[in-house]
Coordinates of C-alpha atoms and ligand atoms in Angstrom, one line a residue:
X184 CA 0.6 29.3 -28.9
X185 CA -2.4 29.3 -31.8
X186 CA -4.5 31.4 -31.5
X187 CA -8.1 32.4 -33.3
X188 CA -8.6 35.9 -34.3
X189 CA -12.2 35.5 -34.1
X190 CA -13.8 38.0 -31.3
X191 CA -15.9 36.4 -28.7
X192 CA -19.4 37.9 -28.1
X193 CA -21.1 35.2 -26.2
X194 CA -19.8 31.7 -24.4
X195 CA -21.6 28.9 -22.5
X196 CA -20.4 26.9 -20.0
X197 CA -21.6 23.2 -18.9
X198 CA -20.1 20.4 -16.8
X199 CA -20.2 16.8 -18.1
X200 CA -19.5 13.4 -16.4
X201 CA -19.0 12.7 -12.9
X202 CA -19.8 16.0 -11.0
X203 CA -16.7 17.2 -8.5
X204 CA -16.9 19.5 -5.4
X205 CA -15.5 22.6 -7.1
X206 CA -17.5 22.6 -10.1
X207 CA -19.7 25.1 -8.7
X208 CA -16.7 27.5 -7.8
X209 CA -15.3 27.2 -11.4
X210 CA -19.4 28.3 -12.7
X211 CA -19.3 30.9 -10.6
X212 CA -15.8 31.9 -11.7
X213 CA -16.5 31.8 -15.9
X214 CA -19.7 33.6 -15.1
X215 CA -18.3 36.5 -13.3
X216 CA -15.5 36.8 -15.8
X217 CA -17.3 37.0 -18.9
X218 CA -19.8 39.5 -17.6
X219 CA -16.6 41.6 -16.6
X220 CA -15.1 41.4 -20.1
X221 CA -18.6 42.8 -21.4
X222 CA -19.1 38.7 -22.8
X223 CA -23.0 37.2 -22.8
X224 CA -22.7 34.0 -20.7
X225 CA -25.2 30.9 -20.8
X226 CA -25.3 27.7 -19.1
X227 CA -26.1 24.4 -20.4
X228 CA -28.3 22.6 -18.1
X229 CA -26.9 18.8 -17.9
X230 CA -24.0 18.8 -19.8
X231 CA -24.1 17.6 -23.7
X232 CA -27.6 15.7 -23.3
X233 CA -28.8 19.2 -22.0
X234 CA -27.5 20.6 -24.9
X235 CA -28.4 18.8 -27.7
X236 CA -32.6 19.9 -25.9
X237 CA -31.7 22.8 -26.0
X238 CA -31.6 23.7 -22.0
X239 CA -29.5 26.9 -22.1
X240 CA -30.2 30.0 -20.3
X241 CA -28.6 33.3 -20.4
X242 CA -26.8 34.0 -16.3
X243 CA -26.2 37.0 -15.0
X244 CA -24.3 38.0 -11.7
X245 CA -26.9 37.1 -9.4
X246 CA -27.3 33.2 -10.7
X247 CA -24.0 32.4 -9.7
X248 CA -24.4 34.2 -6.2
X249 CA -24.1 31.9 -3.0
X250 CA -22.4 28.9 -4.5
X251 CA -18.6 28.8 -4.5
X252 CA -19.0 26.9 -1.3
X253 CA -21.9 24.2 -2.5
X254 CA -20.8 20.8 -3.8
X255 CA -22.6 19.3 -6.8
X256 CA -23.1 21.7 -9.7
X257 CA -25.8 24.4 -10.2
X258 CA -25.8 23.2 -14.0
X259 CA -26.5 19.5 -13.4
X260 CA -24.3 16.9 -15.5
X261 CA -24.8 13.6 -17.2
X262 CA -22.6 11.3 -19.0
X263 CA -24.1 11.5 -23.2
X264 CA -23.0 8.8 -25.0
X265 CA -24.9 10.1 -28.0
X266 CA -22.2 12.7 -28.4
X267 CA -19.6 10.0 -29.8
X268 CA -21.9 10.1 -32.9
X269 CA -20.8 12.6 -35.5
X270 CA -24.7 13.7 -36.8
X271 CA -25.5 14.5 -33.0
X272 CA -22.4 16.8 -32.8
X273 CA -23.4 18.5 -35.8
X274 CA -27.0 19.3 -34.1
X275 CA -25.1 20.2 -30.9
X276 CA -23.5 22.3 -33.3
X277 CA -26.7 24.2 -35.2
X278 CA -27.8 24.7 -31.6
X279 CA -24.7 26.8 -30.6
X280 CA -25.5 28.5 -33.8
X281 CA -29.0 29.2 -33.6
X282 CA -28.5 30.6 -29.7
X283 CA -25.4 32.6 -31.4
X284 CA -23.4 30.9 -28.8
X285 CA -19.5 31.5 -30.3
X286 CA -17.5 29.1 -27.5
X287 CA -18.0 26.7 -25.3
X288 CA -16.1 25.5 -21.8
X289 CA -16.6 22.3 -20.6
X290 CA -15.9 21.4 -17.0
X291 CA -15.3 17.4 -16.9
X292 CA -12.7 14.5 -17.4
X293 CA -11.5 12.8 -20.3
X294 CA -14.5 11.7 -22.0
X295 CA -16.2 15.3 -21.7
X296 CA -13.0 16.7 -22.9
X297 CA -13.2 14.1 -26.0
X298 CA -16.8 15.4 -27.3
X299 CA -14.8 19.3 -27.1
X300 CA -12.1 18.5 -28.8
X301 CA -14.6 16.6 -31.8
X302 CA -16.9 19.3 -31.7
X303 CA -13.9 21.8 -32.2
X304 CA -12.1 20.0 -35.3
X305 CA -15.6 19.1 -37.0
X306 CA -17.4 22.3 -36.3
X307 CA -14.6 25.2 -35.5
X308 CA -16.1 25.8 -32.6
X309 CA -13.7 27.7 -30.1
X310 CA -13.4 25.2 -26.7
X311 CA -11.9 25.2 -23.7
X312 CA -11.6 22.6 -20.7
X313 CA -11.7 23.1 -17.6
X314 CA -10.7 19.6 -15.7
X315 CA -13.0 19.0 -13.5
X316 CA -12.7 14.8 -11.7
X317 CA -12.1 13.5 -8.2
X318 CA -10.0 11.1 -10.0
X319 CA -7.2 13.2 -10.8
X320 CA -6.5 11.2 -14.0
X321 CA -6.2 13.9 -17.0
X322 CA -2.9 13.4 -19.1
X323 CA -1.2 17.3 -19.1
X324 CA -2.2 18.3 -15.9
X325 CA -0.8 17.4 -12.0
X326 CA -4.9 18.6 -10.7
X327 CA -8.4 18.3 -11.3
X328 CA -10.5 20.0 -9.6
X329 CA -12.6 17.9 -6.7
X330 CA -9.6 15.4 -5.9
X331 CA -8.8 17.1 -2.5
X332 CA -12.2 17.4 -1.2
X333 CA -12.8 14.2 -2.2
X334 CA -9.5 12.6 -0.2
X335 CA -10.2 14.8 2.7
X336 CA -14.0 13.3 2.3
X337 CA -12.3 9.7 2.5
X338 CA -9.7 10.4 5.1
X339 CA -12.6 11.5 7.5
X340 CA -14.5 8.4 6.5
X341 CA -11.5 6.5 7.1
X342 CA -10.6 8.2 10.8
X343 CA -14.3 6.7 11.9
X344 CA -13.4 3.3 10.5
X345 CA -10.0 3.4 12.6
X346 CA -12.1 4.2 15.8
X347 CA -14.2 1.4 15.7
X348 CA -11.6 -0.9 14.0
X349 CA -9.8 -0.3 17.1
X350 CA -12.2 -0.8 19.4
X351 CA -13.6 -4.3 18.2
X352 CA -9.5 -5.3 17.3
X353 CA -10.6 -5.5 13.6
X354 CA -9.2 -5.2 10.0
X355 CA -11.1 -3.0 7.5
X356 CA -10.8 -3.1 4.0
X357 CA -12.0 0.3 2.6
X358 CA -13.1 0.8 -1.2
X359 CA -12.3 4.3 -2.7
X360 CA -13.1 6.0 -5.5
X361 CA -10.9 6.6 -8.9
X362 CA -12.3 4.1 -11.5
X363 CA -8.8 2.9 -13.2
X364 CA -6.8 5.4 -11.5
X365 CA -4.9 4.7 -7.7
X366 CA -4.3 8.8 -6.6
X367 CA -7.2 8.4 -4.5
X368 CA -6.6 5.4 -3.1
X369 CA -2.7 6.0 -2.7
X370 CA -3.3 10.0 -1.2
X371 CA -6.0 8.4 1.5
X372 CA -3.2 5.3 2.2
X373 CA -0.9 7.6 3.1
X374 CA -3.0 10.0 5.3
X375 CA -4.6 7.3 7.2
X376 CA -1.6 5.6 8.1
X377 CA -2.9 2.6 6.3
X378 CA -1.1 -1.0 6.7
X379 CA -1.5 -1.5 2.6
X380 CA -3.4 -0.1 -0.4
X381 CA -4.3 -2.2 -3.3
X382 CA -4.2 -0.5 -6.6
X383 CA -6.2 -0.8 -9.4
X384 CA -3.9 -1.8 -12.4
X385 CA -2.1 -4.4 -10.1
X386 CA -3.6 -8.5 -9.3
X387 CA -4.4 -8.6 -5.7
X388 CA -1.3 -9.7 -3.6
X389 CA -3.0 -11.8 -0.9
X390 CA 0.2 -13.0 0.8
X391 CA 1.7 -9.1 1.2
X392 CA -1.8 -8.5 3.1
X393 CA -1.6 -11.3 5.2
X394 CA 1.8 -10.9 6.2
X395 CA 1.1 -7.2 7.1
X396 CA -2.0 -8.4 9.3
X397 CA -0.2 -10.8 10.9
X398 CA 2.9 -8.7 11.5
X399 CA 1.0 -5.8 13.1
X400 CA -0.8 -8.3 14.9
X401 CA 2.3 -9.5 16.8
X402 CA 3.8 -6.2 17.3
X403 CA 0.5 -5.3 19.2
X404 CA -1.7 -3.4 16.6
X405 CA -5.7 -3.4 17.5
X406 CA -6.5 -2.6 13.6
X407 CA -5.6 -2.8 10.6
X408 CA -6.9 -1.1 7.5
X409 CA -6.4 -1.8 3.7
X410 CA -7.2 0.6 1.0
X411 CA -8.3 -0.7 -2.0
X412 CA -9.0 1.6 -5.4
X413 CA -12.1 0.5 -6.8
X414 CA -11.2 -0.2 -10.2
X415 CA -13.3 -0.6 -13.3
X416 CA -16.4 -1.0 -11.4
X417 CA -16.9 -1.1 -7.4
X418 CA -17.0 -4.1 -5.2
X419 CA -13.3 -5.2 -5.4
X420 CA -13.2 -5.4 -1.5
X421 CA -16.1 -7.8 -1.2
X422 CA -13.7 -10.3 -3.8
X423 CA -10.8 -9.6 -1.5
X424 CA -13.2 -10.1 1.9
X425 CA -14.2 -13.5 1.0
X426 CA -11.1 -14.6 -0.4
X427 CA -9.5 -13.4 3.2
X428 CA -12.1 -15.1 4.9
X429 CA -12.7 -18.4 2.9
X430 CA -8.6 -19.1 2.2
X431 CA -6.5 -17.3 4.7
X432 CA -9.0 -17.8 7.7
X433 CA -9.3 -14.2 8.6
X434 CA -12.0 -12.2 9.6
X435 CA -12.5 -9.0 7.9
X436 CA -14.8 -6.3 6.9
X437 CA -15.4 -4.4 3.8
X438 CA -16.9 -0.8 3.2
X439 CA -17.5 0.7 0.3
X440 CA -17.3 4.3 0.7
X441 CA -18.9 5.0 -3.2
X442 CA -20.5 8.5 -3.8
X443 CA -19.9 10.4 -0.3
X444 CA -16.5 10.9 -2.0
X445 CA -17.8 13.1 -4.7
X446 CA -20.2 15.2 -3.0
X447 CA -19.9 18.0 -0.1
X448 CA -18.2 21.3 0.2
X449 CA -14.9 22.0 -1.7
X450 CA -12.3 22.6 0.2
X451 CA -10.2 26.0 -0.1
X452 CA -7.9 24.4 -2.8
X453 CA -10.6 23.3 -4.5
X454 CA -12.1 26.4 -4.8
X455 CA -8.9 28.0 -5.0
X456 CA -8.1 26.2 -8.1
X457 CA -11.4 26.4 -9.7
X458 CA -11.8 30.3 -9.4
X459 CA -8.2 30.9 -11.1
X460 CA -9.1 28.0 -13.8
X461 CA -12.8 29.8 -14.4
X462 CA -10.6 33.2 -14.9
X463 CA -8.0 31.7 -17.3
X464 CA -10.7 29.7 -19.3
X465 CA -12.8 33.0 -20.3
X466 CA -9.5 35.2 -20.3
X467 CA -7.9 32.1 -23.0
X468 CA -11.2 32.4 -25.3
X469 CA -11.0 35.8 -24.8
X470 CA -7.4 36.6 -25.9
X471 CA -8.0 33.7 -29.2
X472 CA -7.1 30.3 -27.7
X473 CA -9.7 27.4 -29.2
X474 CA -8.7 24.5 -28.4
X475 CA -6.7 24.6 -25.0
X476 CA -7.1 23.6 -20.9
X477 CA -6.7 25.3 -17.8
X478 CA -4.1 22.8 -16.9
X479 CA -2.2 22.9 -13.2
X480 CA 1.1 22.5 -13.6
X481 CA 4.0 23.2 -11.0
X482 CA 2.0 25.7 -9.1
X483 CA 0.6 27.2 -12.3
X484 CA -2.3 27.6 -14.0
X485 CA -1.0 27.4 -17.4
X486 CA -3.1 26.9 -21.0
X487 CA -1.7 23.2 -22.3
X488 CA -3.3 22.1 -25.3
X489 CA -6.9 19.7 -25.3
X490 CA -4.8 17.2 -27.3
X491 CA -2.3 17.0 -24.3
X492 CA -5.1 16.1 -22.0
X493 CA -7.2 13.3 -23.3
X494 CA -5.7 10.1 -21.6
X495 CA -5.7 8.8 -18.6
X496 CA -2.4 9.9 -16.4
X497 CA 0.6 8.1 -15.6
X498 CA 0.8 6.9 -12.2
X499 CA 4.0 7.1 -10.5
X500 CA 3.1 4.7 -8.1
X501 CA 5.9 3.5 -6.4
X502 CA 7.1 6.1 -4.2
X503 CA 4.0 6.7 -2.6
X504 CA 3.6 2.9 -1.9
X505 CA 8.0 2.8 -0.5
X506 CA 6.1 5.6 2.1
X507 CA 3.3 3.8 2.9
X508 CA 5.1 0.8 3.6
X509 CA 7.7 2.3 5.8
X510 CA 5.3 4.1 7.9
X511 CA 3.3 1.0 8.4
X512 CA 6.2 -0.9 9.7
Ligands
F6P127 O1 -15.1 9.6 -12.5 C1 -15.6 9.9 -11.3 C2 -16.2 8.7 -10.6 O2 -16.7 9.1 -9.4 C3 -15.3 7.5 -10.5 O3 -14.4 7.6 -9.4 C4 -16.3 6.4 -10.3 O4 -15.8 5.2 -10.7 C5 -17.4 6.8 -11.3 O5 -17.3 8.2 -11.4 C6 -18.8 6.5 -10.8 O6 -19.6 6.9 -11.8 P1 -21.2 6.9 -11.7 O7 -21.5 8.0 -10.7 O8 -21.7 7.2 -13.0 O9 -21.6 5.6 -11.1

């Protein structure tokens, strides 16, 4: 593996995009690190738009006290699409400089990882990533940190729906999180015994659905409820209501279950996850690696290069869908 022979004497951390419950526990972890290994540690306050005003302050021990278990992030985050041009990475880059700043980690998704991996070819600057999404759709890694918490988040949402689905003899159609990418959806299918799940990257098969109502219908079934990834942008199961309603003659109802998903307490494996992927990070800069991931592969945290892990992920769809459709029989 390349590595830089440069020594690090100071690092700062910051989390861009979408924040994820876990975050906070991957801070805490970098932090505590870096002090350990006798590194100066600063955090950017809302990710590269923080940056590029200047809102870094030294942390000690004590400012990352108290938070493994918060959701949200004690750095804030936004999503900077300044950053795309190269004359505002430059002055991110004079800023590192002038705070003699030597690496950066960045806790985000793709398009966080993107301004890293930039800044690192035009300005040498060592970076690693830390993936950091409830989507779960970084290329080179099986995990980002905050997809659990944020199925478990759902799956509870989901449970109440069921109750009162049940009661009143209804169908639900329940929007999840994910933007292009189904592993929410499909995870909180299968956990919710769902009767279908609409993906994202697939046209909406209206007779399937129908047939599947109807079916549990006969057989007895009080609810039904469809899981439908949100897609691009969010309100995919209103489309879907009406068209249920207006051409199939059905009576449904649609909830949108939006940002609950991405905030509250990590769960253990999120915080499991992000406390080994805040060690690794500082221990990669520390031992030369500039340009890498905390990737989790096969149980592992392993150090995969930032190349590796700028698209979305494949989605091996299929097998999770065969399950959900033979347990909604
Ligand atoms: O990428 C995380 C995510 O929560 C997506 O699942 C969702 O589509 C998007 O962010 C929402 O973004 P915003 O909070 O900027 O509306």
């Amino acid at each position: 593996m390349e590595a830089n022979t440069k020594t690090i004497k100071s690092l700062a951390v910051l989390c861009s995009g979408g924040d994820s419950p876990g975050m906070n526990s991957a801070v805490r972890s970098v932090v505590r690190t870096a002090i350990g290994l006798g590194i100066d540690v600063y955090g950017i306050y809302k990710g590269y738009s923080g940056l590029l005003e200047g809102n870094i302050q030294k942390l000690n021990l004590s400012s990352v006290g108290n938070i493994i278990q918060r959701g949200g992030t004690i750095l804030d985050t936004s999503r900077c699409l300044e950053f795309h041009t190269p004359e505002i990475r430059q002055e991110a880059a004079h800023i590192l400089a002038r705070k003699h700043i030597d690496a950066l980690i960045v806790i985000g998704g793709n398009g966080s990882f993107t301004g890293a991996m930039t800044l690192h070819q035009e300005h040498d600057i060592p970076v690693i990533g830390i993936p950091g999404t409830i989507d779960n759709d970084i290329s080179g890694t099986e995990y980002t940190i905050g997809f659990n918490t944020a199925v478990q988040t759902a799956v509870n949402a989901v449970d109440n729906i069921r109750d009162t689905a049940s009661a009143h003899a209804r169908t639900f159609l329940v929007e999840v999180m994910g933007r292009k990418s189904s592993f929410i959806a499909l995870q909180v299918g299968i956990c919710t015994g769902a009767e279908h799940v609409v993906l994202s990257n697939q046209a909406v098969d209206y007779e399937k659905i129908v047939n599947g109502i109807n079916k549990g219908t006969e057989r007895g079934k009080t609810s039904s409820i469809i899981i439908v990834a949100e897609g691009e942008k969010a309100g995919l199961s209103y489309e879907i209501k009406d068209t249920l309603m207006t051409q199939y003659n059905l009576s449904v109802h649609a909830c949108i279950l939006g940002h609950i998903q991405r905030g509250g307490s990590p769960t253990a494996l999120d915080r499991l996850i992000a406390s080994k992927m805040g060690y690794a990070a500082v221990q990669g800069l520390n031992q030369g690696l500039h340009c890498h991931v905390t990737a989790f592969n096969k149980g592992e945290i392993e150090m995969v290069p930032l190349s590796a892990c700028m698209e979305g992920k494949n989605e091996s769809t299929e097998a999770q869908l065969e399950l959900i459709r033979a347990l909604a029989i």
